[in-house]
Amino acid sequence: MSKIVKTPLESLVNMMEMVMPNDTNPLNNLMGGRLMHHMDIAAAISAQRHSNSVVVTASVDNVSFDHAIPMGNIVSFESKVTRAFKTSMEVYIKVVSENIPKGHKTFTNHAFFTFVAVNSEGRPVEVPAIKPETEEEKKFYEDALQRRQLRLIMAGRLKPTEAPELKALFVKP
């Protein structure tokens, strides 16, 4: 692994968009695909900041649409790298909708994205390690290995018997 170590704060991205008519469905709410598009961009910027490389999206975990985001609202995307592996990074992104005239903010979505850093030929390259500092960052970091193993099992790239962190969740010692 690379000898460079970065903190999650170094990959922090805060991005905002206004929901315009072209972004909405017939109910005048932000379309889910448009939301995911913006989430992917913000998360990719975090991964690029961390890796100093071009990145490609490898996976997205369970994006649930908890609250509709009405036309005219401001949507804030906050993302940062939670853990770096050899060539991949997990990025957490949180989405908040804001109705400025009413002074009301609503947490609407969150997800984990996985990116792989690549060179100009599209081949994976090593990424810097990450050193979590806050308690929240440490929790995200510790839990990232279980999430990664689950992703790999779901993708058919890892056998459940090869996932000790997940096994510990289901098997009593």
Short mmCIF file of C-alpha atoms in Angstrom, two decimals:
data_model
loop_
_atom_site.label_atom_id
_atom_site.label_comp_id
_atom_site.label_asym_id
_atom_site.label_seq_id
_atom_site.Cartn_x
_atom_site.Cartn_y
_atom_site.Cartn_z
CA MET A 1 0.00 0.00 0.00
CA SER A 2 1.09 3.57 -0.57
CA LYS A 3 3.08 5.17 2.25
CA ILE A 4 1.03 8.36 2.02
CA VAL A 5 -1.67 8.62 4.68
CA LYS A 6 -4.55 11.09 4.47
CA THR A 7 -7.46 11.98 6.71
CA PRO A 8 -11.14 11.80 5.71
CA LEU A 9 -11.32 15.59 6.03
CA GLU A 10 -8.90 15.95 3.11
CA SER A 11 -11.48 14.31 0.83
CA LEU A 12 -14.47 16.29 2.11
CA VAL A 13 -16.76 17.65 -0.61
CA ASN A 14 -19.70 19.97 -0.09
CA MET A 15 -21.72 20.46 -3.26
CA MET A 16 -25.07 22.17 -3.77
CA GLU A 17 -27.67 22.16 -6.53
CA MET A 18 -31.06 23.81 -6.92
CA VAL A 19 -33.93 21.59 -8.07
CA MET A 20 -35.13 23.08 -11.34
CA PRO A 21 -38.17 22.12 -13.46
CA ASN A 22 -36.03 20.04 -15.84
CA ASP A 23 -34.88 17.91 -12.87
CA THR A 24 -38.35 16.94 -11.68
CA ASN A 25 -40.92 14.21 -12.16
CA PRO A 26 -44.66 14.86 -12.79
CA LEU A 27 -45.11 15.47 -9.03
CA ASN A 28 -42.57 18.34 -9.18
CA ASN A 29 -40.06 16.42 -7.06
CA LEU A 30 -36.43 15.71 -7.93
CA MET A 31 -36.15 12.56 -10.07
CA GLY A 32 -34.31 9.69 -8.35
CA GLY A 33 -31.93 9.22 -11.26
CA ARG A 34 -30.97 12.89 -11.18
CA LEU A 35 -30.32 12.64 -7.44
CA MET A 36 -28.08 9.60 -7.97
CA HIS A 37 -26.23 11.45 -10.74
CA HIS A 38 -25.35 14.30 -8.37
CA MET A 39 -24.45 11.86 -5.57
CA ASP A 40 -22.07 10.03 -7.92
CA ILE A 41 -20.36 13.29 -8.92
CA ALA A 42 -19.85 14.49 -5.32
CA ALA A 43 -18.61 11.08 -4.19
CA ALA A 44 -16.26 10.81 -7.18
CA ILE A 45 -14.73 14.19 -6.35
CA SER A 46 -14.02 12.93 -2.81
CA ALA A 47 -12.39 9.78 -4.18
CA GLN A 48 -10.30 11.79 -6.66
CA ARG A 49 -9.17 14.17 -3.92
CA HIS A 50 -8.10 11.23 -1.80
CA SER A 51 -6.35 9.27 -4.52
CA ASN A 52 -5.04 12.10 -6.73
CA SER A 53 -6.22 9.90 -9.60
CA VAL A 54 -9.06 9.45 -12.02
CA VAL A 55 -11.66 7.18 -10.41
CA VAL A 56 -14.42 4.95 -11.69
CA THR A 57 -17.58 3.97 -9.82
CA ALA A 58 -17.45 0.31 -8.80
CA SER A 59 -20.62 0.03 -6.71
CA VAL A 60 -23.36 1.91 -4.90
CA ASP A 61 -24.96 0.56 -1.75
CA ASN A 62 -28.68 0.78 -1.12
CA VAL A 63 -29.82 4.27 -2.03
CA SER A 64 -33.20 4.70 -0.40
CA PHE A 65 -35.39 7.68 -1.09
CA ASP A 66 -36.60 8.64 2.37
CA HIS A 67 -38.11 12.04 1.51
CA ALA A 68 -39.14 13.70 -1.73
CA ILE A 69 -37.14 16.79 -2.69
CA PRO A 70 -39.46 19.48 -4.11
CA MET A 71 -38.71 21.76 -7.03
CA GLY A 72 -37.01 24.95 -5.87
CA ASN A 73 -35.27 23.34 -2.90
CA ILE A 74 -31.52 23.43 -2.51
CA VAL A 75 -29.91 20.00 -2.28
CA SER A 76 -26.64 19.66 -0.34
CA PHE A 77 -24.31 16.73 -0.91
CA GLU A 78 -21.60 16.04 1.65
CA SER A 79 -19.16 13.25 0.90
CA LYS A 80 -15.85 11.93 2.17
CA VAL A 81 -13.72 8.82 1.96
CA THR A 82 -14.37 6.49 4.90
CA ARG A 83 -11.79 3.82 4.11
CA ALA A 84 -9.15 3.11 1.50
CA PHE A 85 -8.16 -0.38 0.44
CA LYS A 86 -5.41 -1.23 -2.05
CA THR A 87 -6.92 0.41 -5.16
CA SER A 88 -10.47 1.13 -4.02
CA MET A 89 -12.10 3.59 -1.66
CA GLU A 90 -15.42 3.64 0.13
CA VAL A 91 -17.10 7.05 0.12
CA TYR A 92 -20.02 8.02 2.37
CA ILE A 93 -22.42 10.62 1.04
CA LYS A 94 -25.22 12.36 2.87
CA VAL A 95 -27.96 14.41 1.20
CA VAL A 96 -29.96 17.24 2.77
CA SER A 97 -32.81 19.17 1.15
CA GLU A 98 -33.35 22.79 2.15
CA ASN A 99 -36.37 25.00 1.65
CA ILE A 100 -34.68 28.38 2.15
CA PRO A 101 -37.83 30.58 2.36
CA LYS A 102 -39.30 28.34 5.07
CA GLY A 103 -35.94 27.84 6.81
CA HIS A 104 -36.45 24.07 6.80
CA LYS A 105 -33.82 21.36 6.23
CA THR A 106 -34.55 17.64 5.74
CA PHE A 107 -32.08 14.76 5.71
CA THR A 108 -33.24 12.87 2.62
CA ASN A 109 -30.72 10.22 1.59
CA HIS A 110 -27.36 8.63 2.22
CA ALA A 111 -25.31 5.91 0.60
CA PHE A 112 -21.89 4.33 0.32
CA PHE A 113 -20.16 4.44 -3.05
CA THR A 114 -17.07 2.44 -3.96
CA PHE A 115 -14.55 3.84 -6.43
CA VAL A 116 -11.41 2.40 -7.96
CA ALA A 117 -8.49 4.69 -8.80
CA VAL A 118 -7.15 4.13 -12.30
CA ASN A 119 -4.27 5.32 -14.47
CA SER A 120 -4.54 6.74 -17.99
CA GLU A 121 -4.90 3.20 -19.41
CA GLY A 122 -7.78 2.42 -17.04
CA ARG A 123 -5.69 0.08 -14.87
CA PRO A 124 -6.15 0.18 -11.08
CA VAL A 125 -3.52 2.08 -9.10
CA GLU A 126 -2.77 2.07 -5.38
CA VAL A 127 -4.37 4.72 -3.22
CA PRO A 128 -3.14 6.37 -0.03
CA ALA A 129 -4.14 4.86 3.30
CA ILE A 130 -6.58 6.75 5.48
CA LYS A 131 -6.33 7.65 9.15
CA PRO A 132 -9.67 8.40 10.77
CA GLU A 133 -9.56 11.04 13.49
CA THR A 134 -13.04 11.63 14.95
CA GLU A 135 -15.17 8.97 16.65
CA GLU A 136 -17.60 9.03 13.71
CA GLU A 137 -14.74 8.58 11.21
CA LYS A 138 -13.36 5.69 13.27
CA LYS A 139 -16.77 3.97 13.31
CA PHE A 140 -17.19 4.37 9.53
CA TYR A 141 -13.64 3.05 9.05
CA GLU A 142 -14.14 -0.01 11.28
CA ASP A 143 -17.48 -0.95 9.72
CA ALA A 144 -16.21 -0.45 6.16
CA LEU A 145 -14.55 -3.87 6.07
CA GLN A 146 -17.87 -5.61 6.77
CA ARG A 147 -19.61 -3.52 4.11
CA ARG A 148 -16.83 -4.34 1.64
CA GLN A 149 -17.06 -8.06 2.31
CA LEU A 150 -20.83 -7.97 1.87
CA ARG A 151 -20.45 -6.13 -1.45
CA LEU A 152 -17.93 -8.69 -2.67
CA ILE A 153 -20.17 -11.60 -1.63
CA MET A 154 -23.18 -10.03 -3.38
CA ALA A 155 -21.07 -9.54 -6.52
CA GLY A 156 -19.96 -13.19 -6.43
CA ARG A 157 -16.31 -12.22 -5.93
CA LEU A 158 -16.00 -13.57 -2.38
CA LYS A 159 -17.36 -16.68 -0.71
CA PRO A 160 -19.21 -16.17 2.59
CA THR A 161 -16.72 -18.52 4.26
CA GLU A 162 -13.96 -16.08 3.27
CA ALA A 163 -15.55 -13.15 5.15
CA PRO A 164 -14.49 -13.41 8.80
CA GLU A 165 -15.83 -9.97 9.78
CA LEU A 166 -19.31 -10.93 8.55
CA LYS A 167 -19.16 -14.39 10.08
CA ALA A 168 -18.57 -12.78 13.47
CA LEU A 169 -21.95 -11.05 13.15
CA PHE A 170 -23.88 -14.31 12.72
CA VAL A 171 -21.94 -17.04 14.50
CA LYS A 172 -21.63 -17.16 18.28
CA PRO A 173 -18.10 -17.83 19.56
#
